[in-house]
Short mmCIF file of C-alpha atoms and ligand atoms in Angstrom, two decimals:
data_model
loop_
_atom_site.label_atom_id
_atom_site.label_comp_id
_atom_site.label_asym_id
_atom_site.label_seq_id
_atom_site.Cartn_x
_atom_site.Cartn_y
_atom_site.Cartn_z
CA UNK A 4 -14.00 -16.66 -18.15
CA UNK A 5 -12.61 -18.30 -14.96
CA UNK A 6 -9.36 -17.08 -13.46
CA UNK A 7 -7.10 -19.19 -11.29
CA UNK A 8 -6.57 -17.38 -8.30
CA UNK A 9 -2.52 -17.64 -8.71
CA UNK A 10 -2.64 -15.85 -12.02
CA UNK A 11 -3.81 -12.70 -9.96
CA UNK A 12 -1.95 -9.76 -8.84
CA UNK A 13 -4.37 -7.36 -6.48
CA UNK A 14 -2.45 -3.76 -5.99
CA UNK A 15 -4.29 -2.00 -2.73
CA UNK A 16 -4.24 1.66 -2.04
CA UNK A 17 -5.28 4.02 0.83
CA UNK A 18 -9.15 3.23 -0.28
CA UNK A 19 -9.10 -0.43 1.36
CA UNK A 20 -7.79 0.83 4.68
CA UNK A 21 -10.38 4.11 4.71
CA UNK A 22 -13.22 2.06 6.00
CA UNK A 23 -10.91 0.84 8.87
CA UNK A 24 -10.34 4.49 9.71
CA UNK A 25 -7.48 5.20 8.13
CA UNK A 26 -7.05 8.02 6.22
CA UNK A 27 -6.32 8.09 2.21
CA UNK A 28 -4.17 10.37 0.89
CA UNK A 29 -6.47 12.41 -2.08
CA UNK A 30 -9.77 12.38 -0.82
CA UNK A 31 -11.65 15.49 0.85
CA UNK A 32 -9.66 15.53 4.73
CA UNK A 33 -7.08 13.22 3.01
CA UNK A 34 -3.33 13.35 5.08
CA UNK A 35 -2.12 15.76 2.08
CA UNK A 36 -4.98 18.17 2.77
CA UNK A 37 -3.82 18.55 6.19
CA UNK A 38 0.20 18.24 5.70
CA UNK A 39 2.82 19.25 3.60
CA UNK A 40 4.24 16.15 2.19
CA UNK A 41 7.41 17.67 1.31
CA UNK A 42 7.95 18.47 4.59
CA UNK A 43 6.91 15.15 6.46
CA UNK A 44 7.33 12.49 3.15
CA UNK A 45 10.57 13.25 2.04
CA UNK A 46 14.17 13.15 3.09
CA UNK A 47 14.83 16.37 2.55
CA UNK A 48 11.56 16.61 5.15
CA UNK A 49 13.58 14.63 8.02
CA UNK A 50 17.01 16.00 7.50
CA UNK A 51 15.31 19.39 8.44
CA UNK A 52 13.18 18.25 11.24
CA UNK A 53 13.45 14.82 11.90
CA UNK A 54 11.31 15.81 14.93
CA UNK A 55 8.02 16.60 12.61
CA UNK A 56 8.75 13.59 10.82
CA UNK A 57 8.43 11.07 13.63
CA UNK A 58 5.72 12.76 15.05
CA UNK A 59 3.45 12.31 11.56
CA UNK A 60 4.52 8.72 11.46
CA UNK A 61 3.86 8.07 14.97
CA UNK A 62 0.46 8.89 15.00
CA UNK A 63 -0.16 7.12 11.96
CA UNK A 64 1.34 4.01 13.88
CA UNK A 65 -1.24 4.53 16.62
CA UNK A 66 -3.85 4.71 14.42
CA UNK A 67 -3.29 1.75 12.97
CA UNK A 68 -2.44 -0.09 15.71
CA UNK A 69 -5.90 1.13 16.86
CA UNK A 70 -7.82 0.01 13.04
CA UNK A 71 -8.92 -3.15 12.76
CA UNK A 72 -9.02 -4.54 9.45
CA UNK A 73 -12.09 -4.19 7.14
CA UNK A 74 -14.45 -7.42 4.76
CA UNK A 75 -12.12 -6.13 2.10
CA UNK A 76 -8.74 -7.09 3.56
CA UNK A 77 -10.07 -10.60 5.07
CA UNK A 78 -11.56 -11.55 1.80
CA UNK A 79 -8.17 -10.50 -0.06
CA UNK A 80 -5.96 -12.58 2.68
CA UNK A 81 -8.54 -15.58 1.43
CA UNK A 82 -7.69 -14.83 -2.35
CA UNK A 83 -3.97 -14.10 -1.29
CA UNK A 84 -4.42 -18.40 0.44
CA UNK A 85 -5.39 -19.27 -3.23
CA UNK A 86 -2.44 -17.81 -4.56
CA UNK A 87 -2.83 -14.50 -5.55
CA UNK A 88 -0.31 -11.83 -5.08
CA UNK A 89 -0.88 -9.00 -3.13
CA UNK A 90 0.84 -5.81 -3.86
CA UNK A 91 0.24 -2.70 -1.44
CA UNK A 92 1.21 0.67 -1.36
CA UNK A 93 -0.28 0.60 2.30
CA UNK A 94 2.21 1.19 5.04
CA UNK A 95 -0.30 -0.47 7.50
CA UNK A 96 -0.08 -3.79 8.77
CA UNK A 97 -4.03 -4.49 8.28
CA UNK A 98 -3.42 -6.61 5.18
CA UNK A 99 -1.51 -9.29 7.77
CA UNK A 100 -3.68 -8.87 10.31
CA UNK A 101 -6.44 -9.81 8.50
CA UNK A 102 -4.28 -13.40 7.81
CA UNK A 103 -2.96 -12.24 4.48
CA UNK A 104 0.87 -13.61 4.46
CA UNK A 105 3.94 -12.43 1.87
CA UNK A 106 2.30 -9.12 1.06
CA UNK A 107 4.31 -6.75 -1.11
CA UNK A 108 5.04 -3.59 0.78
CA UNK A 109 6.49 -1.44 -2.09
CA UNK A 110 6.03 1.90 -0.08
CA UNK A 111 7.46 0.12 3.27
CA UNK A 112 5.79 -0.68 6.93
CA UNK A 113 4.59 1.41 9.49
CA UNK A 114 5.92 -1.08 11.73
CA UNK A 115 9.62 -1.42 11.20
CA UNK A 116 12.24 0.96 11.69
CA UNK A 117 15.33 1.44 9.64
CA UNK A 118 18.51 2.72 10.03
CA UNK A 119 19.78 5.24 7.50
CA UNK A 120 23.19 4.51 8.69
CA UNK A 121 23.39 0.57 8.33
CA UNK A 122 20.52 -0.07 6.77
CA UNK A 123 19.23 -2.29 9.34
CA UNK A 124 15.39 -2.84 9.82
CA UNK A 125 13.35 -4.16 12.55
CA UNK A 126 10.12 -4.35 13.94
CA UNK A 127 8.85 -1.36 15.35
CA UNK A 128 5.65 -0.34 16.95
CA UNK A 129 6.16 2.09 19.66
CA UNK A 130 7.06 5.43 18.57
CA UNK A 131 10.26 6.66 17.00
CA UNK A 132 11.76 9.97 17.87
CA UNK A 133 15.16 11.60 17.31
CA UNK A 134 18.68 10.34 18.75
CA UNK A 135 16.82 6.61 18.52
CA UNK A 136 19.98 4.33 18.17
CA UNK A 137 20.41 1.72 15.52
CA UNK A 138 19.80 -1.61 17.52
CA UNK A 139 22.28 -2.93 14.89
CA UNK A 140 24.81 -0.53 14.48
CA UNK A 141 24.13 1.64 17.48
CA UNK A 142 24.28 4.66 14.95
CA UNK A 143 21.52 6.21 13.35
CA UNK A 144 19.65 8.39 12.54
CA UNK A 145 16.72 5.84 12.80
CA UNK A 146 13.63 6.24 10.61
CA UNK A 147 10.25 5.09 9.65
CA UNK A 148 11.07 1.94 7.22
CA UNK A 149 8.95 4.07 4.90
CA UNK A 150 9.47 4.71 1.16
CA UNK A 151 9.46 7.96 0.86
CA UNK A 152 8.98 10.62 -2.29
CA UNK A 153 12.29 10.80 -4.43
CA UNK A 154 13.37 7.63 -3.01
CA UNK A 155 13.04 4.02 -4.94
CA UNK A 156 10.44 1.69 -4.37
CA UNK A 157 10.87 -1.82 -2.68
CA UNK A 158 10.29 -5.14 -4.15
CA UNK A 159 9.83 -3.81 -8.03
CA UNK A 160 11.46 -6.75 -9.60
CA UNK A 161 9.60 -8.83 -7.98
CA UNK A 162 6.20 -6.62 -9.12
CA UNK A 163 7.42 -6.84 -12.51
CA UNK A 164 7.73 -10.11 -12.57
CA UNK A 165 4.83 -10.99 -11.20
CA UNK A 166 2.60 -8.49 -13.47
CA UNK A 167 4.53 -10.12 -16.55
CA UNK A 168 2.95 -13.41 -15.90
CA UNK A 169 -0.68 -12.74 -14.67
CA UNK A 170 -3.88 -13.13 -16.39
CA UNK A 171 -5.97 -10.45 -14.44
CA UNK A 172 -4.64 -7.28 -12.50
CA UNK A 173 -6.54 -6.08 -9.97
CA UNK A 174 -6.24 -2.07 -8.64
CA UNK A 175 -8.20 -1.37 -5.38
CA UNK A 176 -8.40 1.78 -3.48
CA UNK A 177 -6.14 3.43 -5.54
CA UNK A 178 -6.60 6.85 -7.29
CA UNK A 179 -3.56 6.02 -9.85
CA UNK A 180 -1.41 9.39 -9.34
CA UNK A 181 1.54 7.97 -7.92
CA UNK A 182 4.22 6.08 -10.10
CA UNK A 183 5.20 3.83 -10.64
CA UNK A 184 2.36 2.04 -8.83
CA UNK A 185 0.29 4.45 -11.70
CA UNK A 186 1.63 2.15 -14.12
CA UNK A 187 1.59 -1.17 -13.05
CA UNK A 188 -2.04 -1.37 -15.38
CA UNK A 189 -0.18 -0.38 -18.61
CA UNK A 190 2.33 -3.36 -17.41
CA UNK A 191 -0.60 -5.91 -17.09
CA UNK A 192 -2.30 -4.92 -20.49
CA UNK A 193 1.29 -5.47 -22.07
CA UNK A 194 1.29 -8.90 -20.47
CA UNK A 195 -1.88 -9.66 -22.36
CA UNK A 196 -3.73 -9.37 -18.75
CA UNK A 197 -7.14 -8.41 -18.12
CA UNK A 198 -7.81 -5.25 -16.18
CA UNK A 199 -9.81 -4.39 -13.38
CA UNK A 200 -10.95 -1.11 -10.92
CA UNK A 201 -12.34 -1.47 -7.88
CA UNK A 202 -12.94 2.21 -6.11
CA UNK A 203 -15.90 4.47 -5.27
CA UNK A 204 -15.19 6.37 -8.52
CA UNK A 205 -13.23 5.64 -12.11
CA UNK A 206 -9.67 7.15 -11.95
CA UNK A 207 -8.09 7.69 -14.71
CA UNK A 208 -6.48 4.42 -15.60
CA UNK A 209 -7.17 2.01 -18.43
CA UNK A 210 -8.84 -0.59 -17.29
CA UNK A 211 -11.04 -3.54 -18.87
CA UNK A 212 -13.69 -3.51 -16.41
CA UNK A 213 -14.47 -1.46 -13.21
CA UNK A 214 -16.45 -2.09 -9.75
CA UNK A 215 -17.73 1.03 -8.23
CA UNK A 216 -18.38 0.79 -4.66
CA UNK A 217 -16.63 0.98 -1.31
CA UNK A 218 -13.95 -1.73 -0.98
CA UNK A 219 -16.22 -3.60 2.03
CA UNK A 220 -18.84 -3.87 -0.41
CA UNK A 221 -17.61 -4.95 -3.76
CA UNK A 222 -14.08 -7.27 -2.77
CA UNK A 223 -15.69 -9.87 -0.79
CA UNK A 224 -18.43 -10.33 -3.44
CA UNK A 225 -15.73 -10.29 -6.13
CA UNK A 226 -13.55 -12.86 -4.48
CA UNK A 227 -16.55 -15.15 -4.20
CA UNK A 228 -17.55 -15.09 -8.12
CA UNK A 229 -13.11 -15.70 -8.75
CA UNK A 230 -13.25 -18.66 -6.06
CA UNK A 231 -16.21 -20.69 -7.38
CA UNK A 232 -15.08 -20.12 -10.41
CA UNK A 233 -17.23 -17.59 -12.14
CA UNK A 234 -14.52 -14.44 -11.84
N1 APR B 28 -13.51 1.85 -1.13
C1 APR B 28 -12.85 1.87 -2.32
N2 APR B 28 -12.08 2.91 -2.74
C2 APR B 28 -11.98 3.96 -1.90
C3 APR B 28 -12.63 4.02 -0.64
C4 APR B 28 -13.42 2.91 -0.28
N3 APR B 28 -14.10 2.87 0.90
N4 APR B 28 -12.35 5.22 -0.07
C5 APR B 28 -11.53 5.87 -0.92
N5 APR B 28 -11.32 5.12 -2.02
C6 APR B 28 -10.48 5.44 -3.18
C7 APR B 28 -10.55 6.88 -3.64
O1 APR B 28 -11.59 7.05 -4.59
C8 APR B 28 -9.16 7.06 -4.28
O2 APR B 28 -9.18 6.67 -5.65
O3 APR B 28 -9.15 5.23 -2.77
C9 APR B 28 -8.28 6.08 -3.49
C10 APR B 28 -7.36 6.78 -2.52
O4 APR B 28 -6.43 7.50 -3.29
P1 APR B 28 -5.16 8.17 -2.56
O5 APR B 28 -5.63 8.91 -1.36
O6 APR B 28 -4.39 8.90 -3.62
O7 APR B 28 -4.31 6.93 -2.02
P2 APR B 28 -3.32 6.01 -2.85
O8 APR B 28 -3.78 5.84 -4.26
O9 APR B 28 -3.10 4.80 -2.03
O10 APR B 28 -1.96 6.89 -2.84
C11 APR B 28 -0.83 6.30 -3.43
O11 APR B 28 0.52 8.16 -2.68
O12 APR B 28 1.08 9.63 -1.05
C12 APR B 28 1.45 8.47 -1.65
O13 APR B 28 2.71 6.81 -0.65
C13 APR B 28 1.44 7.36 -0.66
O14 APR B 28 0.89 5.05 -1.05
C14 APR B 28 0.44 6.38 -1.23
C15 APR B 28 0.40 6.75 -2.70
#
């Protein structure tokens, strides 16, 4: 049954980014294999060392200033053209780059700063690092404009209303463990949506259908078959 492209939402995870170079969170060498996320994803993290904190982020700016993005994020700027929204928990920038425009950031940007003071953001792409003043308020302390654990989400109203009025919902490169991004799918099949996976493996979510492959494989194919019609 043909879907119109604006009754899609597409929620990305660290799996469309990996074949850029970026690293995913869960897999074997994944960023929480090799930090303590507590210490360098919380707030309670950069109240104790807000030096450690800037440092993990910075790199991860440089490395994605370095990516380039992958087939999957070019074909999902296309289907994002069409009308689709995109939702990402990705706190790269490789989503735009790729020509995707009015992406949902739930988790934040890499790229802007914020100030826990006045709660001013900006664009940032050099690196951060203590005693940075607010180029608003001149206070600070600045930080990553990153969601972090414990702290609320951006743009879920907007999510949920956008899930409550879609015909098919779309997880990619997501392993489904972190809410409430976990639970967008249960949203959708509430909604009367149709479900679908697309990741190396199954995860444990409920979903209609599933595409197993890498993202650079499997999204531009499955855009083609939803923009002629047959997806
Ligand atoms: N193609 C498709 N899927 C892939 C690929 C690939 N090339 N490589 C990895 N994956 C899949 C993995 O199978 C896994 O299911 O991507 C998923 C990555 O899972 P996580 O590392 O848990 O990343 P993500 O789901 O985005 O994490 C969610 O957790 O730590 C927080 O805020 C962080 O946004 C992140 C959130």
């Amino acid at each position: 049954m043909a879907v119109d492209p604006s009754r899609i939402v597409v929620l990305t995870g660290a799996g469309v980014s990996a074949e850029s170079g970026l690293g995913t969170f869960r897999d074997k060498d994944g960023l929480w294999t090799k930090y303590d996320l507590a210490e360098v994803a919380t707030p309670e993290g950069f109240a104790a060392d807000p030096a450690k904190v800037h440092a993990f982020y910075n790199a991860r700016r440089r490395n994605a200033l370095e990516a380039a993005p992958n087939a999957a994020h070019v074909a999902l700027a296309r289907l994002g053209a069409a009308g689709a929204v995109i939702v990402t928990q990705n706190v790269d920038d490789l989503h735009e780059r790729a020509g995707a425009r009015d992406v949902i950031h739930m988790h934040g940007e890499l790229m802007r700063g914020l100030c826990a003071a006045c709660g001013a953001t900006w664009a940032q792409q050099g690196d951060m690092e203590p005693g940075d003043a607010c180029p608003d308020c001149g206070k600070g302390p600045c930080r990553p404009d990153i969601v972090w654990f414990g702290e609320f989400p951006y743009h879920m109203e907007r999510i949920a209303e956008a899930i409550a009025a879609c015909d098919l919902f779309v997880a990619i490169g997501t392993s489904g463990e972190v809410y409430p991004a976990a639970g967008f799918v249960e949203e959708a099949r509430r909604a009367g949506a149709r479900t679908l996976e697309i990741n190396l493996e199954a995860t444990g979510g409920r979903f209609d259908a599933r595409l197993i492959g890498p993202a650079t494989d499997v999204v531009p194919g499955w855009v083609a078959t939803v923009m002629d019609g047959r997806g």
